[in-house]
Short mmCIF file of C-alpha atoms in Angstrom, two decimals:
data_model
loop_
_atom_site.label_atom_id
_atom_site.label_comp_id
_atom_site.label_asym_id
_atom_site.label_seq_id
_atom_site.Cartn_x
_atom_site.Cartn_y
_atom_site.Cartn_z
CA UNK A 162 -43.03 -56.11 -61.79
CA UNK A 163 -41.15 -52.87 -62.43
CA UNK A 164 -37.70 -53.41 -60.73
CA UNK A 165 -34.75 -51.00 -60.50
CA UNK A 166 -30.89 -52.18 -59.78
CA UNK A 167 -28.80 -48.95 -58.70
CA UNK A 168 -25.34 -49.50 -59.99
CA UNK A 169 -24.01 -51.27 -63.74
CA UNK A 170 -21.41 -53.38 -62.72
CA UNK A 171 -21.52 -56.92 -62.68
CA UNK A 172 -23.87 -57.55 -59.55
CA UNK A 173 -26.49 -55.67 -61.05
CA UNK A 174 -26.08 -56.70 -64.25
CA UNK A 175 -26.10 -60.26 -63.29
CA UNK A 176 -29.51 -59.51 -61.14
CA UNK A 177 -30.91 -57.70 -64.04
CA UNK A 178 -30.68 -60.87 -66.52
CA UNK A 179 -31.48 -62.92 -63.76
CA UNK A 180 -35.05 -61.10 -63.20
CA UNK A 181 -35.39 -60.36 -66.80
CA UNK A 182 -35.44 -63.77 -67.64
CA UNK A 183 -38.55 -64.38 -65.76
CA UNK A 184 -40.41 -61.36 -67.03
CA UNK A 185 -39.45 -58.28 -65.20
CA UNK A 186 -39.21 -55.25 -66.39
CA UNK A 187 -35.96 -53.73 -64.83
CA UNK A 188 -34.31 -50.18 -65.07
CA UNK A 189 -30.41 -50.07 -63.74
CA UNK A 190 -29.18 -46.72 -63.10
CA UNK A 191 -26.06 -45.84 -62.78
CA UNK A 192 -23.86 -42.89 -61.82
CA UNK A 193 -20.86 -43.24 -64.23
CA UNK A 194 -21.08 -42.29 -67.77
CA UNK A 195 -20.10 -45.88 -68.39
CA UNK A 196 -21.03 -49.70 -66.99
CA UNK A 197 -18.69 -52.09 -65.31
CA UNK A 198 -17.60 -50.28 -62.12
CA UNK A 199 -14.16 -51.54 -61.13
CA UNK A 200 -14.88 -54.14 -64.42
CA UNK A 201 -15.12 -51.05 -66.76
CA UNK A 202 -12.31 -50.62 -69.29
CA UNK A 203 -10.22 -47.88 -70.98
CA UNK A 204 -9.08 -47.71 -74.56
CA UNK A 205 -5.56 -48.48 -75.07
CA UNK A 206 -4.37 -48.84 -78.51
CA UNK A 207 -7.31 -50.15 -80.69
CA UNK A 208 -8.08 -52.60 -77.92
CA UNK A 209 -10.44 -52.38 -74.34
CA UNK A 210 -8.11 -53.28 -70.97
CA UNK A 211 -10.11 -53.23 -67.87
CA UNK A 212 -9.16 -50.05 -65.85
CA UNK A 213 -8.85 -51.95 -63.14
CA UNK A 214 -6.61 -55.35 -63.12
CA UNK A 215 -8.65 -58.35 -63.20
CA UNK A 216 -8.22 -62.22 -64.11
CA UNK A 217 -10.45 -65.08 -63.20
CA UNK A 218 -9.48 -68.50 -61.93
CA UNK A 219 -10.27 -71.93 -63.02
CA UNK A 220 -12.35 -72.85 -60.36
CA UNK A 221 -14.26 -69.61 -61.07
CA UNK A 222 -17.47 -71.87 -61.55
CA UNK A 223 -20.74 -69.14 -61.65
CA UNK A 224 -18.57 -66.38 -63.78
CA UNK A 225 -17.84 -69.17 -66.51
CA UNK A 226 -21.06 -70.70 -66.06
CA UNK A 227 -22.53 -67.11 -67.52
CA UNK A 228 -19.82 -66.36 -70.07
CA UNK A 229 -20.86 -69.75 -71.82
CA UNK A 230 -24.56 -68.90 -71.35
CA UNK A 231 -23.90 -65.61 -72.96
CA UNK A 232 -22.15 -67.23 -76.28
CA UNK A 233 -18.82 -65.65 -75.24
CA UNK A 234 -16.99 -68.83 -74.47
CA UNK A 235 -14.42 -68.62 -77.03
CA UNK A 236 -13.44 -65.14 -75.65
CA UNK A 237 -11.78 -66.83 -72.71
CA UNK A 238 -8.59 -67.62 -72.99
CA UNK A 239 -6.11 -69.74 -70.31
CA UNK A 240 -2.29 -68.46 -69.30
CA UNK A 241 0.34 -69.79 -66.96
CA UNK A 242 1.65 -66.95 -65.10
CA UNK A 243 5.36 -65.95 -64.26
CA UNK A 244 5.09 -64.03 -60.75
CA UNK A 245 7.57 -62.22 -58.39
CA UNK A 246 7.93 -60.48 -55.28
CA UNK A 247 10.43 -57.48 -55.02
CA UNK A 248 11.65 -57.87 -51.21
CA UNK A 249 15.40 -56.44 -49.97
CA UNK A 250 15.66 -54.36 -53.73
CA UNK A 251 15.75 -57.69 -55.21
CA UNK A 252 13.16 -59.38 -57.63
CA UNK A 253 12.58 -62.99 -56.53
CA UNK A 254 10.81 -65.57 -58.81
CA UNK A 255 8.08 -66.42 -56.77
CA UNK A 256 5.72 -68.98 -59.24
CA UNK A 257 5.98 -72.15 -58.21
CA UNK A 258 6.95 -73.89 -55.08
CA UNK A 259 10.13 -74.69 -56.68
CA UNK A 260 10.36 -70.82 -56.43
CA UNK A 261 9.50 -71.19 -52.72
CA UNK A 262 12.04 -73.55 -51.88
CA UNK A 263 15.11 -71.48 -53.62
CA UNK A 264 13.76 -67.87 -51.83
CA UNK A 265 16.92 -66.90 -50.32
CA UNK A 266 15.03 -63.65 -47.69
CA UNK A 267 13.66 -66.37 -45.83
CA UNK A 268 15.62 -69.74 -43.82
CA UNK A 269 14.66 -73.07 -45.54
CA UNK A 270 12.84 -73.87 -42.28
CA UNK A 271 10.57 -70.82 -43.37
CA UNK A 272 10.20 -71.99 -46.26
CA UNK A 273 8.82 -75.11 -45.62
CA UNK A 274 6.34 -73.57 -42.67
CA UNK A 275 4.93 -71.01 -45.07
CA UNK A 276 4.57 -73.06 -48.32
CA UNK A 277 2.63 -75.57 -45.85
CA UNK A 278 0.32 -72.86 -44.68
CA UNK A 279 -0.69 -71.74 -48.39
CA UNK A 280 -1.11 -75.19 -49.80
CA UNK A 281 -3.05 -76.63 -46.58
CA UNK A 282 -5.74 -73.55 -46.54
CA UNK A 283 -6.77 -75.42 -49.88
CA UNK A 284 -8.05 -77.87 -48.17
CA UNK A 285 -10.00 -76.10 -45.28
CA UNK A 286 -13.45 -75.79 -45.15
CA UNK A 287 -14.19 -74.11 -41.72
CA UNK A 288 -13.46 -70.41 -41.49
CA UNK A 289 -15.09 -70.06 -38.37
CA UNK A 290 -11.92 -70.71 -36.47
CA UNK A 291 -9.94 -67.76 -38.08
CA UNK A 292 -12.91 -65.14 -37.23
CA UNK A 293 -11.81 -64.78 -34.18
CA UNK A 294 -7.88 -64.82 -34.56
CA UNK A 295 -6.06 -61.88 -36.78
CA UNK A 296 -4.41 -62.74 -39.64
CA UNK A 297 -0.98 -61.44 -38.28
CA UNK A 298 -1.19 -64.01 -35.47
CA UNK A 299 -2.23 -66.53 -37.88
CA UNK A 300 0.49 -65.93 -39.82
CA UNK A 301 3.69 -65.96 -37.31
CA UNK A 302 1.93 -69.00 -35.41
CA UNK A 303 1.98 -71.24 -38.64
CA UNK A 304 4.96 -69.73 -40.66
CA UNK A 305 6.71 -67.61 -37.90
CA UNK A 306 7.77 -64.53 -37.15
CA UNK A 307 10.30 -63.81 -40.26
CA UNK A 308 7.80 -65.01 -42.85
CA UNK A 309 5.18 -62.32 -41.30
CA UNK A 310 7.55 -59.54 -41.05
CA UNK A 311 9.54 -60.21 -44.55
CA UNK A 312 6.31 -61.29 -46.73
CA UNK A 313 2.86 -60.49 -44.74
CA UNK A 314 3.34 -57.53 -42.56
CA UNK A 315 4.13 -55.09 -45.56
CA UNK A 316 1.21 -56.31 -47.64
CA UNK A 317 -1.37 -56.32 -45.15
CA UNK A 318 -0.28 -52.90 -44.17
CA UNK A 319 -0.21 -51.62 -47.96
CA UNK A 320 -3.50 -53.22 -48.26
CA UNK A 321 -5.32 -52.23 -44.77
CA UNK A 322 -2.58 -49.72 -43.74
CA UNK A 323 -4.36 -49.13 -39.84
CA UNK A 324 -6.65 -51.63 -39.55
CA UNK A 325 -4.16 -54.10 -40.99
CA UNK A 326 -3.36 -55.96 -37.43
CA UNK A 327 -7.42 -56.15 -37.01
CA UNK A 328 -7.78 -58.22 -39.84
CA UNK A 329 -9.25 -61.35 -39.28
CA UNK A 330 -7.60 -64.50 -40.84
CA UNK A 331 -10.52 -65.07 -42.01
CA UNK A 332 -9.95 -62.90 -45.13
CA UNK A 333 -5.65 -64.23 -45.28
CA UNK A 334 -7.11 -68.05 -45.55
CA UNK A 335 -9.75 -67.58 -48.19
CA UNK A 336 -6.46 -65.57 -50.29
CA UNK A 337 -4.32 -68.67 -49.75
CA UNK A 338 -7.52 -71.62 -50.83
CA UNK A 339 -7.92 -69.28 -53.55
CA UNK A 340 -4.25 -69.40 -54.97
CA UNK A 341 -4.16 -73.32 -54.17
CA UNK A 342 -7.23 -73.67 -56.33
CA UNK A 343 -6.03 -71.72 -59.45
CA UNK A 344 -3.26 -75.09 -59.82
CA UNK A 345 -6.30 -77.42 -60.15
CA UNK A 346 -4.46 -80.86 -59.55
CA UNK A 347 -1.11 -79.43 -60.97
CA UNK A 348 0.53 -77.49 -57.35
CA UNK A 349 3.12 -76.35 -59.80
CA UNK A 350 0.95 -74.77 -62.61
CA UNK A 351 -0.89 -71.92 -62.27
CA UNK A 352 -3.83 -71.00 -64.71
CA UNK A 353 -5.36 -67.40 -65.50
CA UNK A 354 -8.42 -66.37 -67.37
CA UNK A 355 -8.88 -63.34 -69.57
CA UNK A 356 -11.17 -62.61 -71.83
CA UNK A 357 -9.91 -61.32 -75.61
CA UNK A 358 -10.63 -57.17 -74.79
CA UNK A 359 -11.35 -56.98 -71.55
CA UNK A 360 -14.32 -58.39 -69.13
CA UNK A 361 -15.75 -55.26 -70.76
CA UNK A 362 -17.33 -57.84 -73.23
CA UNK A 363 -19.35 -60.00 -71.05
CA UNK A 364 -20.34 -56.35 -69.54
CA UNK A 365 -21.83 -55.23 -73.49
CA UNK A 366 -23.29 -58.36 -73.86
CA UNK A 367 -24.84 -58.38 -70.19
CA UNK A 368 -26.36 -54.96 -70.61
CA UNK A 369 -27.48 -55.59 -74.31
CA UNK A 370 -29.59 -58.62 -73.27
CA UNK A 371 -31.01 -56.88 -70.22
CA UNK A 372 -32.21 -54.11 -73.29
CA UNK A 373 -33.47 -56.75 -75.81
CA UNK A 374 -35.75 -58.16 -72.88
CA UNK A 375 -37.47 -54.69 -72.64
CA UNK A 376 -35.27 -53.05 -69.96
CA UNK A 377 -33.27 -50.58 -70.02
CA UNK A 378 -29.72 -49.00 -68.52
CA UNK A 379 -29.10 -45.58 -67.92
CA UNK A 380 -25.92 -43.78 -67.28
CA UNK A 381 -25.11 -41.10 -65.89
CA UNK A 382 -28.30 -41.04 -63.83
CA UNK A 383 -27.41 -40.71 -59.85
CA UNK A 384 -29.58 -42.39 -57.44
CA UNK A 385 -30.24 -39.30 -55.11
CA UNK A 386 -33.17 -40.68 -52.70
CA UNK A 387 -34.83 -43.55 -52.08
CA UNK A 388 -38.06 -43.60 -50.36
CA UNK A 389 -41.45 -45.94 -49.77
CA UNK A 390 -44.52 -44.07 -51.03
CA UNK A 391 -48.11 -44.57 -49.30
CA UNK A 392 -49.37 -46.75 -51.52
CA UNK A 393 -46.63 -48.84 -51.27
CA UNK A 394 -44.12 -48.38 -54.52
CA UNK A 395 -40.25 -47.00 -53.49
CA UNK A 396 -39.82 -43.64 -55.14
CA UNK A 397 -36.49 -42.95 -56.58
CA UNK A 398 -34.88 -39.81 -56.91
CA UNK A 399 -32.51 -39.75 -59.34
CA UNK A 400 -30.24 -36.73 -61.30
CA UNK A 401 -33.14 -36.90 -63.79
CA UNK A 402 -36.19 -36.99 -62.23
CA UNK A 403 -38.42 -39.16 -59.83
CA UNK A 404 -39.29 -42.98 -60.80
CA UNK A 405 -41.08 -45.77 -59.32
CA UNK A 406 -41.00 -49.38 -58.46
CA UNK A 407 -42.04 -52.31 -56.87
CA UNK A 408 -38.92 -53.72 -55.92
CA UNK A 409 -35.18 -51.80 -55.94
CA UNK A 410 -31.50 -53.55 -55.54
CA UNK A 411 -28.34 -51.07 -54.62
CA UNK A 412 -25.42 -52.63 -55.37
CA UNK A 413 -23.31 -50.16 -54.19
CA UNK A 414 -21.26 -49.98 -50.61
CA UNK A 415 -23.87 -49.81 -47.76
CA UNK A 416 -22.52 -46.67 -46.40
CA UNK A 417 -24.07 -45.14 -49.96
CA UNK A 418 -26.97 -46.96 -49.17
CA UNK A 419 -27.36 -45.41 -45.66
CA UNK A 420 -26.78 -41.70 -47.18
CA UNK A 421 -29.71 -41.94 -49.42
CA UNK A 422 -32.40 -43.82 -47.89
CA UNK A 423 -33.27 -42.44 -44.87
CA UNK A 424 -36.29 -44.33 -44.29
CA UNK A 425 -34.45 -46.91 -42.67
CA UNK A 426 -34.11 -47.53 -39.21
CA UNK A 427 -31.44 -45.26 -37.80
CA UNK A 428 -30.02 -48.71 -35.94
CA UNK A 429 -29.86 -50.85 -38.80
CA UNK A 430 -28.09 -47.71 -40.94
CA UNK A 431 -25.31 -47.63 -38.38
CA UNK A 432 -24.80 -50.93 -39.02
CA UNK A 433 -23.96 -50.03 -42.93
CA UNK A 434 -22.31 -46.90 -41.94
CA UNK A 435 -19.60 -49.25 -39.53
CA UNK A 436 -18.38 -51.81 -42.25
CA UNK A 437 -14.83 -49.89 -42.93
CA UNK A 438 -13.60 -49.94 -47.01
CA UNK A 439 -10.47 -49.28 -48.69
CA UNK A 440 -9.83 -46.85 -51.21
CA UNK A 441 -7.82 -48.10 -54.93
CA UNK A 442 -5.73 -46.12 -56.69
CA UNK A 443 -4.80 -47.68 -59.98
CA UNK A 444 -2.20 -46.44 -61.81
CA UNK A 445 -2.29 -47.63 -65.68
CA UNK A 446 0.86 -47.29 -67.86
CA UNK A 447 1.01 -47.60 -71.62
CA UNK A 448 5.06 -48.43 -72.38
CA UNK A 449 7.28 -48.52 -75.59
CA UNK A 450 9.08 -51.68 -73.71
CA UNK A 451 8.41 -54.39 -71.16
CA UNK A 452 9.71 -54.01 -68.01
CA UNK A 453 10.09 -57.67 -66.87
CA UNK A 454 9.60 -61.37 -67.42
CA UNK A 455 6.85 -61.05 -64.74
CA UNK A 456 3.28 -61.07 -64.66
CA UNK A 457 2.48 -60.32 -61.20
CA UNK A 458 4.98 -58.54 -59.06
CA UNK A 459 4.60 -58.62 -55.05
CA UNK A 460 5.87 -55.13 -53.63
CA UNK A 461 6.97 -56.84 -50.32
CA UNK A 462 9.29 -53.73 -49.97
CA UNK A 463 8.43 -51.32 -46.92
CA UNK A 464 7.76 -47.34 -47.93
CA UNK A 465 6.68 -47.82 -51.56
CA UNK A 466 3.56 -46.05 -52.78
CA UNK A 467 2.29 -49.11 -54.32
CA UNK A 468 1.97 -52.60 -53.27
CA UNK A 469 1.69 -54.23 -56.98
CA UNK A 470 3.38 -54.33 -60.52
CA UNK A 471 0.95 -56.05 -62.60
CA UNK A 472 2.66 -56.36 -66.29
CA UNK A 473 -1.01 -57.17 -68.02
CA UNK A 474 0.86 -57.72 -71.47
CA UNK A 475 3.18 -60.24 -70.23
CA UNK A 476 0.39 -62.64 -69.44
CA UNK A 477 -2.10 -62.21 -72.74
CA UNK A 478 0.16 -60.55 -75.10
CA UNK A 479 0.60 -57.44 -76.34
CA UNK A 480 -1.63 -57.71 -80.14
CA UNK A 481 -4.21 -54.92 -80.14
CA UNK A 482 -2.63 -53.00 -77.30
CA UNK A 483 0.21 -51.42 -79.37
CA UNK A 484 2.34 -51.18 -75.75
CA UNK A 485 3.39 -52.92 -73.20
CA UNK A 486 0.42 -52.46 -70.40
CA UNK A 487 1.30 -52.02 -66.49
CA UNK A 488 -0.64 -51.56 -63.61
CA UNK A 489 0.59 -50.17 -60.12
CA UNK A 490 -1.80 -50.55 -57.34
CA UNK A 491 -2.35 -49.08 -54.01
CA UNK A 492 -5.01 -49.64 -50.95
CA UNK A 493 -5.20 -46.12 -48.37
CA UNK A 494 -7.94 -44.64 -46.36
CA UNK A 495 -10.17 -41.59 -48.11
CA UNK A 496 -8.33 -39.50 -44.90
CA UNK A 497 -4.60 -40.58 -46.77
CA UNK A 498 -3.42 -37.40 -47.77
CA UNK A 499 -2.15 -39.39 -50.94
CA UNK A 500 -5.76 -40.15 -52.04
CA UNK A 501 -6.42 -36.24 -52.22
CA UNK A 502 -3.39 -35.55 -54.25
CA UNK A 503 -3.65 -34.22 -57.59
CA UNK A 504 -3.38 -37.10 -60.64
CA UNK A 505 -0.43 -35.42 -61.77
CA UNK A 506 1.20 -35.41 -58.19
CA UNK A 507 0.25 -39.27 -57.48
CA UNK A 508 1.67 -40.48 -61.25
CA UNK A 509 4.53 -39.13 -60.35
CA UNK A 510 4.97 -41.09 -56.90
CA UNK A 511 4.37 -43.74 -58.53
CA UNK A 512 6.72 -43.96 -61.35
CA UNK A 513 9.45 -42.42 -58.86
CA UNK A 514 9.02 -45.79 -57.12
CA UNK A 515 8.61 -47.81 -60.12
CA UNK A 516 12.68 -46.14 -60.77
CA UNK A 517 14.08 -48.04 -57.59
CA UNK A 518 12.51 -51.51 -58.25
CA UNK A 519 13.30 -50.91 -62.33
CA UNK A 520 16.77 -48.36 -62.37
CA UNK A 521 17.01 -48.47 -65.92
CA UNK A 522 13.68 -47.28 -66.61
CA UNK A 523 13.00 -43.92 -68.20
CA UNK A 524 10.33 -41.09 -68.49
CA UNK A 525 10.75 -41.55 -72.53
CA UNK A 526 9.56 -45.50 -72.47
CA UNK A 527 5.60 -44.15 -71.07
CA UNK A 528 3.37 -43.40 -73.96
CA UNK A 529 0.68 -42.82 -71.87
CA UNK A 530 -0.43 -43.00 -68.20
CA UNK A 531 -4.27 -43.26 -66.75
CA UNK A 532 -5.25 -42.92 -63.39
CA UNK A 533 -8.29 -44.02 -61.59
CA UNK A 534 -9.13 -44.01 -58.27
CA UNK A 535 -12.03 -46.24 -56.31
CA UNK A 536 -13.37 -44.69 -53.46
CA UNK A 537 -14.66 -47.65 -51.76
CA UNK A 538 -12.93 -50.79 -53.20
CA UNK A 539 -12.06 -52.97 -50.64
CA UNK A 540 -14.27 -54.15 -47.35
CA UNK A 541 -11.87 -54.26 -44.21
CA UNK A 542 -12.21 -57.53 -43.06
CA UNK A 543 -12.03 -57.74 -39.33
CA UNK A 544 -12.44 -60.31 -36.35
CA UNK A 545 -15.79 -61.65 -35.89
CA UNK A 546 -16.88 -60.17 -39.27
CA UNK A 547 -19.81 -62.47 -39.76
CA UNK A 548 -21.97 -61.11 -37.28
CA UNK A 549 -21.99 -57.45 -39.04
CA UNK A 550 -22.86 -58.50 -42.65
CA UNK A 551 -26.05 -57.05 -43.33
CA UNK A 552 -28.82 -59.57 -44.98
CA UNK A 553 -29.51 -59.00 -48.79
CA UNK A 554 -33.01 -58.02 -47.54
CA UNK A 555 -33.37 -54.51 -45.97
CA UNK A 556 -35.73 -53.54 -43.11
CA UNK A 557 -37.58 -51.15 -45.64
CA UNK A 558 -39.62 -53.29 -47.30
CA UNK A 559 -39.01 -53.66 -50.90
CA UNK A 560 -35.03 -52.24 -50.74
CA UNK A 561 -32.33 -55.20 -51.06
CA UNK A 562 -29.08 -54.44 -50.83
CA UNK A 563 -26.21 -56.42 -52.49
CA UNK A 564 -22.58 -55.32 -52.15
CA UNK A 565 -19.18 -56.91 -51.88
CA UNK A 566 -19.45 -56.76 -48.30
CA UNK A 567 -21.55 -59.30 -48.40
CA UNK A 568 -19.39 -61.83 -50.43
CA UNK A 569 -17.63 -62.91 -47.07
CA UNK A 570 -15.81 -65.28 -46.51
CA UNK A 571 -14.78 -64.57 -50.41
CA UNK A 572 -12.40 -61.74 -50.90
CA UNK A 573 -14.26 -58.90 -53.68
CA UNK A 574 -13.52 -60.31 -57.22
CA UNK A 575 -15.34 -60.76 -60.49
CA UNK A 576 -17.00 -64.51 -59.83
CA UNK A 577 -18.56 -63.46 -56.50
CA UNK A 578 -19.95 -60.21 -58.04
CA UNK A 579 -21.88 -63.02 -60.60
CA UNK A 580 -22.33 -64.96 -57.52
CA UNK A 581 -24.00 -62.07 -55.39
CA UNK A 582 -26.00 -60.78 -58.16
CA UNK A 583 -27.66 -64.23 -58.33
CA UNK A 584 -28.29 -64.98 -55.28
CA UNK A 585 -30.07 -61.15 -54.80
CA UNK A 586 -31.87 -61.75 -57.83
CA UNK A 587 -33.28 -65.29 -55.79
CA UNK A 588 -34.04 -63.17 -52.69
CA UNK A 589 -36.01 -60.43 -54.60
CA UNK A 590 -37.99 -63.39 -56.50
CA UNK A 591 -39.17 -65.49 -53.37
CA UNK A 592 -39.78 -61.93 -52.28
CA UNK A 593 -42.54 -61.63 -55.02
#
């Protein structure tokens, strides 16, 4: 069969091996002059980095399950982070539960409540109870009031800024299992994947095997339309012309999907057009010098323009890179008036607020700064989510839709992309 994936980051790409495998012929299209999405990298020195931050965990089963089928097993290296969280103008270790137990914002009673909260949701199975509670009142009921309002409140806020007291716990719970599973047996050690320059490998190597089985990727081609023809193929429209298939994936937020396939039943594309995202902007600086022991930073500090400090260097080294690499992150709505700002206007916010946390730091240690933004990076998670996710399978017959909507009760990250674009490759095979 003739299949097209719309979008070349790693759902599709993991669909398009997946159906390759068995035969198909499959086309991906994508918008960008590049693959890899919000996995795509930038040049920094002589070496890739990802242009926006990512790092896998060890119990990151499917993603390392196709890095060793893809000969790239070597590329992986393991690191033990060092994180912090900037609360009250002060950096506080915050690594291990050791850290935990010394953090001086909160009352050892506190302490205790919250580390209980994050190490229990390891071992919980059942989200269903959390869909219909909000994270906020998840929070202050098992860690109390002063944990939400020191640690939580700001983050959730920075993340979902309006929605943020709609958010179910849901999405809070599966971020807490997920941290308690990166220690494997070892509570106190935490372990980090990254591959040597950038995920942007297993991308090359995903879209190069996708060629050698007779398909093909093109960039820079813009799904436009997408629409069943009489005899019973879906016609796409793209920036370059009109194609045809037998079966078509989107990968992309539903919304998109709603906007270009109007063919669907108006119902079912209100459905798509009501699951809420987040925008990213992702700030990345190139320095002469470090600016901390830390890995991870925590921006638990009301009014800043970012929520994170990610020093990338600091956890796989600086060879290749030539600098010292930093990412500051935000979450807004499209409607924030900082997400229309000009790049210049936004990288300078940023480092303004990168001055308080880091007073020492000067203009003279950036050797260069990149900024990217993601229109539609995060799903809002809210109460009763569940019962909104739209199926992989799309009324129009033919159309499957796969985006990180859909991961739920997983939180958007690299191993549920593989995990997605697996599972829609299954779906579009017992579909044949």
């Amino acid at each position: 069969m003739d299949i097209a994936v719309v979008g070349a980051g790693m759902t599709g790409l993991t669909a398009g091996i997946r159906l390759s495998q068995i035969g198909h012929r499959v086309t991906i299209y994508e918008k960008e002059p590049f693959i890899g999405g919000l996995a795509s990298s930038v040049r920094a020195g002589s070496a890739n980095v990802d242009r926006f931050y990512h790092h896998i965990f060890v119990s990151d089963t499917e993603i390392l399950a196709l890095i060793n089928e893809l000969g790239l097993k070597d590329s992986i290296d393991w690191y033990e982070p060092k994180n912090a969280i900037y609360l009250d103008y002060f950096l506080h270790p915050f690594t291990s539960p050791v850290d935990l137990l010394l953090f001086k914002p909160l009352d050892l009673i506190s302490r205790i409540r919250m580390g209980l909260l994050v190490l229990s949701s390891k071992f919980i199975r059942d989200y269903t109870p959390f869909e219909t509670v909000t994270a906020k009142d998840w929070i202050i009921k098992r860690s109390g009031k002063k944990a939400y309002e020191k640690i939580w409140e700001p983050l959730l806020k920075s993340k979902f800024d309006i929605d943020s007291d709609n958010v179910s716990g849901t999405w809070i719970w599966n971020k807490f299992k997920l941290r308690g599973s990166s220690r494997g047996k070892n509570i106190g050690r935490e372990k980090l994947g990254y591959m040597d320059n950038g995920f942007i490998v297993l991308l090359d190597k995903m879209a190069d095997y996708i060629k050698q089985q007779g398909g093909s990727v093109k960039l820079s081609s813009e799904v436009i339309s997408i629409n069943k023809t009489e005899n019973g193929k879906i016609e796409l429209k793209t920036t370059a012309g009109i194609s045809y298939y037998d079966r078509v994936l989107f990968t992309g937020a539903p919304r998109l999907l709603a906007d270009i396939c109007h063919e669907l039943p108006s119902s079912y594309s209100k459905t798509l057009e009501d699951i809420k995202y987040k925008a990213n902007i992702c700030l990345i600086l190139e320095l002469e010098e470090s600016l901390s022991p830390y890995y991870w930073i925590t921006v638990s500090q009301k009014g800043f323009p970012f929520v994170l400090v990610i020093e990338h260097t600091n956890l796989v080294g600086t060879n290749g890179y030539g600098s010292h690499i930093v990412y500051l992150s935000r979450y807004c709505d499209m409607t924030d008036p900082i997400y229309s700002m000009s790049d210049h206007e936004i990288i300078s916010k940023f480092i303004t607020g990168l001055k308080i946390i880091f007073p020492n730091f000067n203009d003279n240690n950036i050797i260069k700064a990149s900024l990217s933004k993601a229109p539609l990076a995060q799903p809002v998670v809210t109460l009763n989510y569940s019962s909104r996710i739209p199926g992989l399978k799309t009324p129009l017959e033919g159309v499957f839709l796969a985006s990180m909507s859909q991961i739920y009760p997983e939180d958007r990250g690299l191993n549920y992309a593989v995990r997605l674009g697996e599972k829609a490759a299954n779906e579009i095979i017992d579909d044949l």
